[in-house]
Coordinates of C-alpha atoms in Angstrom, one line a residue:
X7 CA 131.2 113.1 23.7
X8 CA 133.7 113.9 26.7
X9 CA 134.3 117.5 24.5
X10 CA 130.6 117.7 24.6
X11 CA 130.0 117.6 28.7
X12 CA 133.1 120.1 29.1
X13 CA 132.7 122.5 32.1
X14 CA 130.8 125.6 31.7
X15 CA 133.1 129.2 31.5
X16 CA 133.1 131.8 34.6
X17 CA 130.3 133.7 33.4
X18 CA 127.6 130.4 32.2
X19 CA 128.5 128.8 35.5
X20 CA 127.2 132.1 36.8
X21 CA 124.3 132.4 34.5
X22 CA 123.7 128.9 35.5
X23 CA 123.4 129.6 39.2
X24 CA 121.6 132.7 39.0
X25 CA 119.1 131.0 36.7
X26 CA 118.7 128.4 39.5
X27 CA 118.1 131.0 41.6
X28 CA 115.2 132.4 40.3
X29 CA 114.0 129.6 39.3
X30 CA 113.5 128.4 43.2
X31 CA 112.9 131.6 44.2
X32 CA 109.8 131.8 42.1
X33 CA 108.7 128.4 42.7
X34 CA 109.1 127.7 46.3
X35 CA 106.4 129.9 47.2
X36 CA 104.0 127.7 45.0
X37 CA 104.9 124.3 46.5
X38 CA 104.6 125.6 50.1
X39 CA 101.4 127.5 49.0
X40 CA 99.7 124.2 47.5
X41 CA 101.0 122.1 51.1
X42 CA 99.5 124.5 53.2
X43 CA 96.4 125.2 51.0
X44 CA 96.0 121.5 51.2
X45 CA 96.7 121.4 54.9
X46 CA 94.5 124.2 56.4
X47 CA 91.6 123.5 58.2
X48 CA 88.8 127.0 59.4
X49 CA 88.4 127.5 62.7
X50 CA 85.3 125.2 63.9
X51 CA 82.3 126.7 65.5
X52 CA 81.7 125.8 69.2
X53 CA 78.5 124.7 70.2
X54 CA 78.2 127.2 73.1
X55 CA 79.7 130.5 71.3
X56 CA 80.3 133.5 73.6
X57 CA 79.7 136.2 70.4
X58 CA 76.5 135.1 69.1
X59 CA 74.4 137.6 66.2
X60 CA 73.4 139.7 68.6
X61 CA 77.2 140.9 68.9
X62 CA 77.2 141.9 65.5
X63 CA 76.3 145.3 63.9
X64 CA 76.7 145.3 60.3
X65 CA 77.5 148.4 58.3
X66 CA 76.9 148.7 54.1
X67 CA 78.2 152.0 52.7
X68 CA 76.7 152.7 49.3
X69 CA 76.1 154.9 46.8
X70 CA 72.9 153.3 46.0
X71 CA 73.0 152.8 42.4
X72 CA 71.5 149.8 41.6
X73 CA 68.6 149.3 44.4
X74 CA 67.6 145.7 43.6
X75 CA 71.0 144.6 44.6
X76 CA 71.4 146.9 47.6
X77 CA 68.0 145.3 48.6
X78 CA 69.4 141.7 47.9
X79 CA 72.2 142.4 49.8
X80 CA 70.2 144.1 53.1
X81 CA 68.1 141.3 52.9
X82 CA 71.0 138.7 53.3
X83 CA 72.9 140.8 56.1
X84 CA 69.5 140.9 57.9
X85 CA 68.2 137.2 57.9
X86 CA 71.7 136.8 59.8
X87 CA 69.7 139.0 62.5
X88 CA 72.0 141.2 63.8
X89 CA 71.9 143.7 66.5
X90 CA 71.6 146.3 63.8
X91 CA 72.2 147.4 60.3
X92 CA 73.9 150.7 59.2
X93 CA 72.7 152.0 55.8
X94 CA 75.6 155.0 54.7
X95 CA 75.0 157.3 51.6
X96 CA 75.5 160.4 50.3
X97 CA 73.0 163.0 51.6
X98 CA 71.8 163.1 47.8
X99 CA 70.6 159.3 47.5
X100 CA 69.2 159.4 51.4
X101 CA 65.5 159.5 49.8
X102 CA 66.2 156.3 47.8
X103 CA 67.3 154.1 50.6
X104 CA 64.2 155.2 52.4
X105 CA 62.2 154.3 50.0
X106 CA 64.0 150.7 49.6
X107 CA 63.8 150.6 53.3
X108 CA 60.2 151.0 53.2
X109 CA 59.6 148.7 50.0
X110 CA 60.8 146.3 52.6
X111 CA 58.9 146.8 55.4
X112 CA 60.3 149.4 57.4
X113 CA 62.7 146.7 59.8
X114 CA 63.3 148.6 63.0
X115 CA 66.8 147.3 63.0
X116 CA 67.9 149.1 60.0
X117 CA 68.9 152.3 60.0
X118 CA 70.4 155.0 57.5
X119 CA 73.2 157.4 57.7
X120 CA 74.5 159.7 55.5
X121 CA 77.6 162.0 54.0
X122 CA 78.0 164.6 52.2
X123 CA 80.2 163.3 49.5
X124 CA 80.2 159.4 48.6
X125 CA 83.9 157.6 49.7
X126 CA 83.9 154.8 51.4
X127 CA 86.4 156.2 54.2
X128 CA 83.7 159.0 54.8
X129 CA 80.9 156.6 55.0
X130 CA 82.7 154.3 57.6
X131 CA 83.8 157.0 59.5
X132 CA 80.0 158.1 59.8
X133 CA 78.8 154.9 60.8
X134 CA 81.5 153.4 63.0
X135 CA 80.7 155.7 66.0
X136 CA 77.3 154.3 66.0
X137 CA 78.0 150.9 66.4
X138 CA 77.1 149.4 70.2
X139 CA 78.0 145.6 69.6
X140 CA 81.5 143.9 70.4
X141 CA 81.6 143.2 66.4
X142 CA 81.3 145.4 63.7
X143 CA 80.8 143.3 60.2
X144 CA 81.4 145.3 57.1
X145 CA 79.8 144.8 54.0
X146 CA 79.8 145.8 50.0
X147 CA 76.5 146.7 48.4
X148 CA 76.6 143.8 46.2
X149 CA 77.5 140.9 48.3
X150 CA 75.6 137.2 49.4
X151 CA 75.8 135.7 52.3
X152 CA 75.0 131.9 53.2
X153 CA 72.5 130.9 55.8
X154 CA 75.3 130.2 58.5
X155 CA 77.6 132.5 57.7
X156 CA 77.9 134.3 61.3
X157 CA 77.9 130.9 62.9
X158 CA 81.3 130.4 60.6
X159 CA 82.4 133.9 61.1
X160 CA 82.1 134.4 64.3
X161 CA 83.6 131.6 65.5
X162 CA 87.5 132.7 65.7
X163 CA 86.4 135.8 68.0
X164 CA 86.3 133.1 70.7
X165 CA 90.0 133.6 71.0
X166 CA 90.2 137.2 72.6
X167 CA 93.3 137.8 70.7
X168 CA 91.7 137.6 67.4
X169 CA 90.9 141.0 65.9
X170 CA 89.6 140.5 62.4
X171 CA 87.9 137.7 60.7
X172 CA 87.9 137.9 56.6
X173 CA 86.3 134.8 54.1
X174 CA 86.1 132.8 51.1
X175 CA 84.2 134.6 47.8
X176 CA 83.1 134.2 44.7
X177 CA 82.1 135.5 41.8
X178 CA 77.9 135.7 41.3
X179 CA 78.8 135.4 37.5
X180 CA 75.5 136.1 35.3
X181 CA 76.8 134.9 31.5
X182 CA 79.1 131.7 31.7
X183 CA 80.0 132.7 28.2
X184 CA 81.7 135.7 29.4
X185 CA 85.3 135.9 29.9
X186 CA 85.8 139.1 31.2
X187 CA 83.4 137.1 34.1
X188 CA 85.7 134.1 34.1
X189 CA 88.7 136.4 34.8
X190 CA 87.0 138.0 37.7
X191 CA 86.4 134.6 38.8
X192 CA 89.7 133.4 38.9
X193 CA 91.0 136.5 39.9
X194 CA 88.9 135.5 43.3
X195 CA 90.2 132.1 43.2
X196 CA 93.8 133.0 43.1
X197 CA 93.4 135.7 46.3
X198 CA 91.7 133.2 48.4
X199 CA 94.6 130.4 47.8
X200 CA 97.0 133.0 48.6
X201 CA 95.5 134.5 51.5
X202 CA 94.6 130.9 53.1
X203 CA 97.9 129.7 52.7
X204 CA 99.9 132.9 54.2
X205 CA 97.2 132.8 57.1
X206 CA 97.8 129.3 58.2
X207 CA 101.4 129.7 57.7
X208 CA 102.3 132.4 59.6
X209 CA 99.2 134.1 60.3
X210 CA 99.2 137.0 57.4
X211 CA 97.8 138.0 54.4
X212 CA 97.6 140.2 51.6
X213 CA 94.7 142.2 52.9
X214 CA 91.5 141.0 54.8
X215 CA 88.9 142.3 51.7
X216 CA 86.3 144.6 52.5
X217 CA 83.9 143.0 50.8
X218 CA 83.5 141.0 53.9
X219 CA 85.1 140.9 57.1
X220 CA 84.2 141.2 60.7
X221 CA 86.0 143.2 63.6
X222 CA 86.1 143.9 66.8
X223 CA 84.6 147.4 67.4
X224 CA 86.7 148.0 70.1
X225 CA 89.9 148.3 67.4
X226 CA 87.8 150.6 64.9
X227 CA 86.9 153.0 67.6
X228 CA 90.2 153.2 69.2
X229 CA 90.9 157.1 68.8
X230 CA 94.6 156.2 67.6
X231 CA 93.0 154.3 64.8
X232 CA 90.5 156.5 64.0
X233 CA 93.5 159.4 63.8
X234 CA 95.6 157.1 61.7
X235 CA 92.5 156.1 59.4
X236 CA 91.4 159.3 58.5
X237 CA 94.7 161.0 58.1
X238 CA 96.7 158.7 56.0
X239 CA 98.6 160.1 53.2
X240 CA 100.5 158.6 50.3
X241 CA 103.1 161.0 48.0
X242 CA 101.4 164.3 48.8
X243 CA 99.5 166.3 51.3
X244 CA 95.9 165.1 50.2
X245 CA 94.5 162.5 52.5
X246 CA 94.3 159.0 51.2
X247 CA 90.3 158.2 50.8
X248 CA 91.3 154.5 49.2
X249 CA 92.8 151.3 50.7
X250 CA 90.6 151.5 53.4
X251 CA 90.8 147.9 54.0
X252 CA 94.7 147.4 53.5
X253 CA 94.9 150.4 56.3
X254 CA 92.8 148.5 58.4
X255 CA 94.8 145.4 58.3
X256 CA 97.8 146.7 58.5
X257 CA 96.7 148.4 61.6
X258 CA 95.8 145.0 62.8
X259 CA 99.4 143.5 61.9
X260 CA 101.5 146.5 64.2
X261 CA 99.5 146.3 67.1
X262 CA 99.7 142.3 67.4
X263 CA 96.1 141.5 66.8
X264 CA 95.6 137.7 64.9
X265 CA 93.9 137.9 61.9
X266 CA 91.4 134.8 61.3
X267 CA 90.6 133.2 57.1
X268 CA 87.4 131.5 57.2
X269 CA 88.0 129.4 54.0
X270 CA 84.9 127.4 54.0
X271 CA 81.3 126.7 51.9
X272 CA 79.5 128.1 55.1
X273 CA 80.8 131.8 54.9
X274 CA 81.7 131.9 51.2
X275 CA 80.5 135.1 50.0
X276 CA 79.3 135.8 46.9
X277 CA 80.1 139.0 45.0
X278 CA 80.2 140.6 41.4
X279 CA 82.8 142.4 39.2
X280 CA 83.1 144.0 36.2
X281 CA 81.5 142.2 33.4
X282 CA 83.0 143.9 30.3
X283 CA 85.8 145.9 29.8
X284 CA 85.5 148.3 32.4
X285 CA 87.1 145.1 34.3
X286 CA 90.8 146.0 32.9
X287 CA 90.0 150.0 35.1
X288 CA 89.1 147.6 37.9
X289 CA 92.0 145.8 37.9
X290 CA 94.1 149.2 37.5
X291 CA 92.5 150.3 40.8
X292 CA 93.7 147.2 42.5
X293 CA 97.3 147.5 41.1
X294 CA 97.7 150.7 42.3
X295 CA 96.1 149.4 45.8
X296 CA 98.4 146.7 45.7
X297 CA 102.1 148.8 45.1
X298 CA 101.0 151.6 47.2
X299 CA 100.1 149.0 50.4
X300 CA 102.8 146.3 50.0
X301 CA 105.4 148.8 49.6
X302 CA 103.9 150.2 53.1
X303 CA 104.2 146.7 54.4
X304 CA 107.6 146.0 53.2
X305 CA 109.3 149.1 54.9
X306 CA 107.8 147.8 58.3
X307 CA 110.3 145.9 60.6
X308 CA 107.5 143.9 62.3
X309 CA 106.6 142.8 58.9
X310 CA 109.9 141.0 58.6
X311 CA 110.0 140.0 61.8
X312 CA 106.4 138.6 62.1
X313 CA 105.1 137.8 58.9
X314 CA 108.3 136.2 57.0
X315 CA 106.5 134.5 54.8
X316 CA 103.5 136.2 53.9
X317 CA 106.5 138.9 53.0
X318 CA 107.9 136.6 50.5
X319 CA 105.3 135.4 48.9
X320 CA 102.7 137.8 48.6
X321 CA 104.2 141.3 49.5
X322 CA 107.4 141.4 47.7
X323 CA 105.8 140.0 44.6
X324 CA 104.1 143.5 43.4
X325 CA 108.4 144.2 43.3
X326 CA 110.0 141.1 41.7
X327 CA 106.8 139.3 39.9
X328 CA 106.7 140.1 36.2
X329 CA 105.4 137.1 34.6
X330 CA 106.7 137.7 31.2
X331 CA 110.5 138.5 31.4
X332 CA 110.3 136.2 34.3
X333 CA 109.5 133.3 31.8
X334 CA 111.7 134.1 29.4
X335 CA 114.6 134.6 31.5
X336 CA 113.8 131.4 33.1
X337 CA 113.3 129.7 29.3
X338 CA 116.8 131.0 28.6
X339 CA 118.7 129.8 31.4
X340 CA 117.0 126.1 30.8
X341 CA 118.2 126.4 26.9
X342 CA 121.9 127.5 28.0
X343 CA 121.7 124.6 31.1
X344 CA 120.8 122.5 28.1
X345 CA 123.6 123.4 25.9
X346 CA 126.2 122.9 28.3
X347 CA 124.8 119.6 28.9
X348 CA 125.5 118.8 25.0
X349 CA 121.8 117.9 24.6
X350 CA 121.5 120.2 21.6
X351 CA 124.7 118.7 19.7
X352 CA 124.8 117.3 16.2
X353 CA 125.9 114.6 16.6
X354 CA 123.9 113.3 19.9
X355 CA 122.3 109.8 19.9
X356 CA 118.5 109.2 19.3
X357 CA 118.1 108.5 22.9
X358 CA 120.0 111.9 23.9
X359 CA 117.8 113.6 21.7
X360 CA 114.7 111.9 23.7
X361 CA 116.1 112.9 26.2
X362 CA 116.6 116.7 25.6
X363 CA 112.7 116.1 24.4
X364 CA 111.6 115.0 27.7
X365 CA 113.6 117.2 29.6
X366 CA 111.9 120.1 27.8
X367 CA 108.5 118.9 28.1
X368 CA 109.0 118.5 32.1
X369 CA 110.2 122.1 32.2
X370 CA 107.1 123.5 30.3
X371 CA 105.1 121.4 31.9
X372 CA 105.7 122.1 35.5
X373 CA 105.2 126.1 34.0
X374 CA 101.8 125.4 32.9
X375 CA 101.2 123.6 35.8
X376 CA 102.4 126.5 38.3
X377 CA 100.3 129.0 36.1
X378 CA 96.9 126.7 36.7
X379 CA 97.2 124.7 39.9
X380 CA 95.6 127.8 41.4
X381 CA 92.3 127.2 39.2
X382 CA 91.7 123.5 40.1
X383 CA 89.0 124.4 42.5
X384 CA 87.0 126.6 40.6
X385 CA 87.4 124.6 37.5
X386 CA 85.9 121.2 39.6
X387 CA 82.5 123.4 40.5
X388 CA 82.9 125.1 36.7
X389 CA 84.3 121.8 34.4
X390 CA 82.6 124.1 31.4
X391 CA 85.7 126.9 32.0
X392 CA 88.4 124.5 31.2
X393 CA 88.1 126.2 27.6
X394 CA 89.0 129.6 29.2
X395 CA 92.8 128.3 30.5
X396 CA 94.6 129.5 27.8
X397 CA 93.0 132.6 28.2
X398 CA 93.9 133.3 31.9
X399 CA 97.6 131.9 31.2
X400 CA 97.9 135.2 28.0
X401 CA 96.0 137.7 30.6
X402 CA 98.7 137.0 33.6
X403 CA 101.3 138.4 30.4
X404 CA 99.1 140.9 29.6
X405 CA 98.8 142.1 33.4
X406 CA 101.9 143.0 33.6
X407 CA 101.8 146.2 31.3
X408 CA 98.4 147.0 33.6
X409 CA 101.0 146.3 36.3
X410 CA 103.3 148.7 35.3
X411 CA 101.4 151.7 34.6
X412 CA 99.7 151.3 38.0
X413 CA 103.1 151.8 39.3
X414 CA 103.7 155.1 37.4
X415 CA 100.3 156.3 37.8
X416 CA 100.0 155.0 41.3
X417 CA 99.3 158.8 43.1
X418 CA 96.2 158.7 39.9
X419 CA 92.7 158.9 41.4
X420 CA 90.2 156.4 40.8
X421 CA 86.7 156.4 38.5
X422 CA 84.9 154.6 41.0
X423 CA 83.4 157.8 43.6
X424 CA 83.9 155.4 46.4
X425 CA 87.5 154.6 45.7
X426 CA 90.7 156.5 44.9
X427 CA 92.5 159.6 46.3
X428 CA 90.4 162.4 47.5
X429 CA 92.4 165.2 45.2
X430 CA 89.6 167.7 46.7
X431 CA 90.4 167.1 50.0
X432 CA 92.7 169.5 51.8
X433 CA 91.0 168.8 55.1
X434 CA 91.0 164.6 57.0
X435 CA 87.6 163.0 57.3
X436 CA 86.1 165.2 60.2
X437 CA 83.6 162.7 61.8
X438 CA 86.0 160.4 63.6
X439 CA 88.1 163.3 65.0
X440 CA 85.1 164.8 66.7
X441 CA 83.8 161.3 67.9
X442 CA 87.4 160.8 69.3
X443 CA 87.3 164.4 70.5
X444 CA 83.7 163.2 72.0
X445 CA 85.4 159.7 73.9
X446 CA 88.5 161.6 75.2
X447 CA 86.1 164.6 77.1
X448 CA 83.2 161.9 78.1
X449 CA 80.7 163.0 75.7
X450 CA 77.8 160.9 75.3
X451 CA 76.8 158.9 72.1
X452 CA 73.0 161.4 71.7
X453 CA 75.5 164.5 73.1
X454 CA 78.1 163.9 70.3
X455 CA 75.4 163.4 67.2
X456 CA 74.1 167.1 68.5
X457 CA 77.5 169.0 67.8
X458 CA 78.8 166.5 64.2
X459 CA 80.3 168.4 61.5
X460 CA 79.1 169.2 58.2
X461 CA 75.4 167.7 57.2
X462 CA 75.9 163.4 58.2
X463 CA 72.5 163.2 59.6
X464 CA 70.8 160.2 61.0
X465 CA 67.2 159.3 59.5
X466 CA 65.8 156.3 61.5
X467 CA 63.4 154.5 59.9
X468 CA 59.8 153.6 61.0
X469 CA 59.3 150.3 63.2
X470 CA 58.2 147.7 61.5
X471 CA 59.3 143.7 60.5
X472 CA 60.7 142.3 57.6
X473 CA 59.7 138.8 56.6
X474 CA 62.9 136.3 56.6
X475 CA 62.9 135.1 52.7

């Protein structure tokens, strides 16, 4: 037995420690992660707020597809009763939001603007000079709010230092039998635990999501944001039209604004994704989001210097996370550690053998466990998905080869005509130049919509009421 617990060679004792290595390196992130999830507490609302609705001007850009759930979606921003609502199309699909405007009563808060071509960029850069409140809120087409969702969202602006304010969401899932809806689901579940634990730790995240997420209108109508947002450029000379929101909050990390994660029921938005196939394109789009943003944030001093550990465990990730030869690395270093030990030896004793048994069963365990401990909350409010675990566990494998082609398609453009990389575009979204052209020389707000480029017009809708539902 003394032959048996000899001392590893040179090169195991180095396997040995470099499997250690990983091992903690991977899973440190995880434990601190859970502490501070389990830790954080939102910013409370103060009973004698400052920033109040009447602050807030919310802005939708759309491409007005599916009506009923723009109209869903209006109708939600709007019972929040904010100082107005910003409607941004293409000049195409103008006639159909008038319409849905109409349908609903013709609100004389609402108003819509349009673009020539649909990209999100464009359309924020059409309605952000319009905006008159200390907060701009900006919202997807297909997005739910909860009854006091400004009360909750609102509430970090009463620190002056506070910039941006992101939330909680959730997938508005229409089949539970679906999994390509449980997978969006989680997907959900998994950014929010990362993103609450960075933000309480050190006050980053990954990116405050566009879906949802408030700021102050003072930093979107900066001119040297509006430069900076309209002529950013990744691996070529056409302007990036994507990312919109990662520019944004990176913009937000180098000038030393705080960023604010409402995690809470009150402001937990509810959203939808891709309910088939089509999910896997969506989760493409996101990759390529994700390598071409972190690897932005990781050549950054202030990054490193600021944000340590949102660096470690969210924005180096898209580099060293690749769940599959990750695990099996990590397997093989526990079977070599194993050997050495002389648990696999012929002629070890029952209880050595038991050992060796319990041994592996802790190791497996605590890598099923770090691969669902995420999940817990969403599978408390959805017991019924418990059935789906396995599943999530085999897609996480499987992400990686969407992983990897995202990184070598990652100049690609995207299918979605309000995402991706404007290929077209020789020329930066004009709109915000001119409006920063128009701040710089004093023109007025009425004086600057007169000289605009290309066709964004304004179409302001009748006065009228809408009924709070």
């Amino acid at each position: 037995m003394h032959e048996i617990q000899r001392l590893a060679g040179p090169q195991q004792m180095l396997e040995l420690v470099t499997g250690r290595f990983r091992y903690l390196f991977r899973y440190i992130r995880l434990w601190i992660n859970l502490a501070a999830n389990w830790t954080y507490t939102p910013i409370q609302p103060v009973d004698e707020p400052t920033i109040t609705s009447e602050d807030v001007t919310v802005i939708i850009p759309t491409v007005a597809e599916d009506i009923q759930q723009l109209k869903e979606t209006v109708q939600t921003a709007y019972r929040l009763e904010p100082f107005e609502l910003l409607l941004v199309t293409p000049d195409s699909r103008v006639k159909r939001l008038y319409h849905m405007v109409e349908e609903m009563g013709c609100p004389k808060k609402i108003q819509v603007l349009s673009v020539s071509q649909a990209n999100k960029r464009r359309q924020l850069s059409r309605a952000i000079p319009e905006v008159q409140t200390k907060i701009t809120l900006l919202l997807d087409d297909d997005v739910w709010l909860p009854e006091k969702f400004n009360k909750w969202m609102l509430a970090p602006f009463e620190d002056p230092r506070v910039g941006g304010v992101g939330t909680n969401q959730q997938l508005r899932r229409k089949n539970r039998n679906n999994i390509w809806e449980f997978l969006g689901a989680i997907y959900l579940v998994r950014r929010t635990f990362d993103c609450t634990a960075c933000n309480w730790l050190d006050g980053g995240l990954p990116c405050l999501s566009g879906r949802a997420v408030a700021y102050r209108s003072e930093i979107l109508q900066d001119p040297k944001f509006t430069y900076g947002f309209t002529h950013e450029t990744w691996g070529s000379d056409h302007f990036l039209n994507a990312d919109d929101d990662n520019f944004i909050t990176r913009w937000l990390f180098s000038h030393d604004w705080k960023i604010q994660l409402q995690n809470h029921r009150e402001c937990e938005v509810e959203t939808t994704l891709e309910h088939d196939p089509k999910y896997l394109r969506q989760c493409l789009r996101w990759v390529r989001s994700n390598w071409r943003s972190n690897l932005t944030s990781l050549s950054e001093l202030h990054m490193w210097i600021s944000y340590p550990w949102s660096l470690y465990a969210v924005f180096q990730t898209t580099i060293t996370q690749w769940a599959f030869p990750y695990d099996c690395a990590l397997i093989m270093v526990f079977h070599m550690a194993m050997k050495e030990a002389g648990y696999y030896h012929t002629e070890s004793e029952d209880g050595q053998r038991q050992k060796c048994m319990l041994l592996w069963a802790l190791f497996l365990g605590h890598m099923i466990f770090s691969k669902t401990i995420k999940l817990v909350p969403h599978l408390l409010r959805n017991p019924g998905d418990i059935r789906f675990v396995p599943v999530s566990i085999l897609f996480g494998y499987f992400h990686n080869f969407i992983k990897f082609y995202g990184f070598i398609t990652v100049t690609e453009n995207a299918a979605n005509p309000t995402h991706g990389l404007d290929h077209a575009a020789t020329q930066p979204v004009a709109a915000w130049a001119h409006t920063a052209r128009a701040r710089d020389t004093g023109t007025t707000r009425d004086e600057m919509k007169l000289w605009q480029p290309t066709t964004p017009r304004l179409v302001k809708m009748p006065l009228g009421g809408l009924g709070k539902q």
